[in-house]
């Protein structure tokens, strides 16, 4: 489905999601043991909840029906920590790649072990990008020096203030104009 959710009412979006879910269910394309959709661009717990509600109503005999999606509200069987999980996973992958046990490989390509003091650039500042940037700057003692988004990028070679950028992004729906960086 390709649409700009800003151009539709919540009721219209719910109709679209529920109809989409109905078509997926009728074709047996989703289900706990088949395929489990997750939220992506312009979707979140609300849309996943509509999808799971549609599934459970169409398949009341399925005892695992609420497991047909991920990313739903906790009250519908969502999982604590799911929101930040992918961004945290990216951090863990980088942490593992830069582990001391990889020092020989890292030295061959001119890098040193550890994330401390490393410069990080993040592509995208949605859910995954935000949490990846947050964990790199907080847990990895790295400097996130640049973040790009669909309409531009911001750079600060001293490190971006991720929480200030998140607040700015929520208020302005863009990274452009963020006072703590140079825009590109």
Tab-separated table of C-alpha atoms in Angstrom:
chain	number	residue	atom	x	y	z
A	1	UNK	CA	0.000	0.000	0.000
A	2	UNK	CA	1.409	3.355	-0.956
A	3	UNK	CA	-0.354	6.395	0.474
A	4	UNK	CA	0.446	9.496	2.459
A	5	UNK	CA	-1.300	8.989	5.814
A	6	UNK	CA	-1.344	12.747	6.405
A	7	UNK	CA	-3.920	13.040	3.612
A	8	UNK	CA	-6.425	10.657	5.242
A	9	UNK	CA	-8.541	10.632	8.389
A	10	UNK	CA	-7.902	8.052	11.077
A	11	UNK	CA	-11.173	6.346	10.135
A	12	UNK	CA	-10.084	6.107	6.486
A	13	UNK	CA	-6.686	4.723	7.470
A	14	UNK	CA	-8.339	2.115	9.661
A	15	UNK	CA	-10.540	1.024	6.748
A	16	UNK	CA	-7.494	0.681	4.488
A	17	UNK	CA	-5.513	-1.333	7.053
A	18	UNK	CA	-8.434	-3.607	7.892
A	19	UNK	CA	-9.176	-4.245	4.212
A	20	UNK	CA	-5.505	-4.976	3.554
A	21	UNK	CA	-5.470	-7.332	6.547
A	22	UNK	CA	-8.604	-9.062	5.273
A	23	UNK	CA	-6.996	-9.707	1.889
A	24	UNK	CA	-3.801	-11.031	3.489
A	25	UNK	CA	-5.784	-13.314	5.801
A	26	UNK	CA	-8.035	-14.657	3.022
A	27	UNK	CA	-4.951	-15.606	1.028
A	28	UNK	CA	-3.227	-17.106	4.082
A	29	UNK	CA	-0.332	-14.662	3.690
A	30	UNK	CA	-0.170	-13.800	7.401
A	31	UNK	CA	-0.517	-15.676	10.654
A	32	UNK	CA	1.550	-16.689	13.684
A	33	UNK	CA	3.026	-19.661	11.820
A	34	UNK	CA	3.092	-18.101	8.351
A	35	UNK	CA	4.372	-14.521	8.179
A	36	UNK	CA	4.306	-11.924	10.948
A	37	UNK	CA	4.245	-8.309	9.693
A	38	UNK	CA	5.973	-5.567	11.644
A	39	UNK	CA	5.476	-1.808	11.564
A	40	UNK	CA	7.470	0.139	9.012
A	41	UNK	CA	7.454	3.660	7.579
A	42	UNK	CA	4.337	5.602	8.640
A	43	UNK	CA	2.947	2.700	10.660
A	44	UNK	CA	3.072	1.822	14.323
A	45	UNK	CA	1.151	0.135	17.140
A	46	UNK	CA	-2.163	1.602	16.008
A	47	UNK	CA	-1.984	0.012	12.558
A	48	UNK	CA	-0.637	-3.264	13.920
A	49	UNK	CA	-3.495	-3.349	16.431
A	50	UNK	CA	-6.065	-2.912	13.664
A	51	UNK	CA	-4.392	-5.733	11.774
A	52	UNK	CA	-4.330	-8.143	14.739
A	53	UNK	CA	-7.914	-7.263	15.669
A	54	UNK	CA	-9.016	-8.078	12.126
A	55	UNK	CA	-7.090	-11.364	12.215
A	56	UNK	CA	-8.519	-12.449	15.565
A	57	UNK	CA	-12.057	-11.637	14.416
A	58	UNK	CA	-11.641	-13.563	11.167
A	59	UNK	CA	-9.798	-16.494	12.769
A	60	UNK	CA	-11.321	-16.923	16.262
A	61	UNK	CA	-10.323	-20.601	16.226
A	62	UNK	CA	-6.594	-19.706	16.154
A	63	UNK	CA	-5.392	-19.724	19.798
A	64	UNK	CA	-2.180	-17.921	18.777
A	65	UNK	CA	-4.010	-15.321	16.689
A	66	UNK	CA	-2.659	-12.326	18.569
A	67	UNK	CA	0.801	-13.402	17.405
A	68	UNK	CA	-0.028	-12.558	13.783
A	69	UNK	CA	1.815	-9.206	14.032
A	70	UNK	CA	4.547	-7.609	16.054
A	71	UNK	CA	4.701	-3.995	17.155
A	72	UNK	CA	1.206	-3.853	18.612
A	73	UNK	CA	0.235	-2.213	21.906
A	74	UNK	CA	1.305	-4.019	25.067
A	75	UNK	CA	-2.368	-4.488	25.999
A	76	UNK	CA	-2.794	-6.560	22.846
A	77	UNK	CA	0.157	-8.812	23.535
A	78	UNK	CA	2.932	-6.488	22.453
A	79	UNK	CA	6.407	-6.959	23.889
A	80	UNK	CA	8.208	-4.499	26.144
A	81	UNK	CA	11.379	-3.271	24.458
A	82	UNK	CA	10.137	-3.997	20.937
A	83	UNK	CA	10.119	-0.304	20.001
A	84	UNK	CA	13.845	0.093	20.536
A	85	UNK	CA	14.856	-3.493	19.688
A	86	UNK	CA	16.032	-2.996	16.085
A	87	UNK	CA	18.069	0.120	16.882
A	88	UNK	CA	19.598	-1.674	19.874
A	89	UNK	CA	20.300	-4.659	17.636
A	90	UNK	CA	22.282	-2.428	15.271
A	91	UNK	CA	24.306	-1.190	18.213
A	92	UNK	CA	24.984	-4.780	19.367
A	93	UNK	CA	26.116	-5.804	15.860
A	94	UNK	CA	28.557	-2.884	15.717
A	95	UNK	CA	29.743	-3.605	19.252
A	96	UNK	CA	30.396	-7.212	18.257
A	97	UNK	CA	32.141	-6.219	15.029
A	98	UNK	CA	34.439	-3.866	16.971
A	99	UNK	CA	35.149	-6.383	19.768
A	100	UNK	CA	38.728	-6.941	20.933
A	101	UNK	CA	38.527	-10.462	19.530
A	102	UNK	CA	38.409	-8.882	16.046
A	103	UNK	CA	41.478	-6.680	16.567
A	104	UNK	CA	43.490	-8.451	13.823
A	105	UNK	CA	40.766	-7.934	11.219
A	106	UNK	CA	40.140	-4.354	12.353
A	107	UNK	CA	43.842	-3.454	12.174
A	108	UNK	CA	44.001	-4.800	8.603
A	109	UNK	CA	41.466	-2.161	7.559
A	110	UNK	CA	42.924	0.630	9.686
A	111	UNK	CA	40.456	0.484	12.583
A	112	UNK	CA	40.827	-0.117	16.302
A	113	UNK	CA	38.630	-2.196	18.617
A	114	UNK	CA	35.866	-0.603	20.679
A	115	UNK	CA	33.234	2.012	19.946
A	116	UNK	CA	34.627	4.687	22.279
A	117	UNK	CA	35.466	7.820	20.361
A	118	UNK	CA	34.249	6.464	17.027
A	119	UNK	CA	32.288	8.769	14.718
A	120	UNK	CA	28.919	7.397	13.642
A	121	UNK	CA	26.639	8.445	10.788
A	122	UNK	CA	23.014	7.277	10.800
A	123	UNK	CA	20.786	7.064	7.755
A	124	UNK	CA	17.173	7.742	8.705
A	125	UNK	CA	15.730	9.148	11.906
A	126	UNK	CA	12.597	7.090	12.304
A	127	UNK	CA	12.250	4.575	15.081
A	128	UNK	CA	15.300	2.469	14.157
A	129	UNK	CA	17.569	5.411	13.362
A	130	UNK	CA	16.656	7.304	16.505
A	131	UNK	CA	17.310	4.356	18.809
A	132	UNK	CA	20.505	3.383	16.982
A	133	UNK	CA	21.806	6.955	17.383
A	134	UNK	CA	20.707	7.013	21.023
A	135	UNK	CA	22.479	3.760	21.889
A	136	UNK	CA	25.652	4.649	19.992
A	137	UNK	CA	25.930	7.970	21.789
A	138	UNK	CA	24.906	6.722	25.249
A	139	UNK	CA	26.165	3.141	25.498
A	140	UNK	CA	28.930	3.139	22.935
A	141	UNK	CA	30.524	6.436	23.956
A	142	UNK	CA	30.584	7.205	20.252
A	143	UNK	CA	29.893	10.534	18.585
A	144	UNK	CA	26.952	10.547	16.234
A	145	UNK	CA	28.161	13.285	13.896
A	146	UNK	CA	25.568	13.094	11.105
A	147	UNK	CA	22.026	11.898	10.502
A	148	UNK	CA	20.232	11.940	7.170
A	149	UNK	CA	16.500	11.883	6.552
A	150	UNK	CA	14.268	12.003	3.489
A	151	UNK	CA	14.507	15.785	3.204
A	152	UNK	CA	18.086	16.509	4.208
A	153	UNK	CA	20.811	15.830	6.715
A	154	UNK	CA	22.349	17.432	9.772
A	155	UNK	CA	26.007	17.381	10.774
A	156	UNK	CA	27.860	18.351	13.915
A	157	UNK	CA	31.460	17.132	14.117
A	158	UNK	CA	31.405	17.590	17.898
A	159	UNK	CA	28.459	15.158	18.095
A	160	UNK	CA	24.736	15.690	17.735
A	161	UNK	CA	22.510	16.026	20.799
A	162	UNK	CA	20.245	13.088	19.947
A	163	UNK	CA	17.489	13.917	22.453
A	164	UNK	CA	17.359	17.570	21.383
A	165	UNK	CA	17.267	16.476	17.743
A	166	UNK	CA	14.438	14.006	18.496
A	167	UNK	CA	12.403	16.730	20.195
A	168	UNK	CA	13.045	19.105	17.290
A	169	UNK	CA	12.094	16.411	14.771
A	170	UNK	CA	8.835	15.629	16.597
A	171	UNK	CA	7.862	19.306	16.711
A	172	UNK	CA	8.921	20.233	13.160
A	173	UNK	CA	8.582	16.933	11.238
A	174	UNK	CA	12.022	17.567	9.722
A	175	UNK	CA	15.690	17.716	10.701
A	176	UNK	CA	16.171	20.841	8.612
A	177	UNK	CA	16.793	23.919	10.680
A	178	UNK	CA	17.956	22.038	13.783
A	179	UNK	CA	20.012	24.673	15.631
A	180	UNK	CA	22.567	22.178	16.975
A	181	UNK	CA	23.924	21.295	13.528
A	182	UNK	CA	24.778	22.338	10.019
A	183	UNK	CA	22.194	21.276	7.461
A	184	UNK	CA	22.954	19.664	4.104
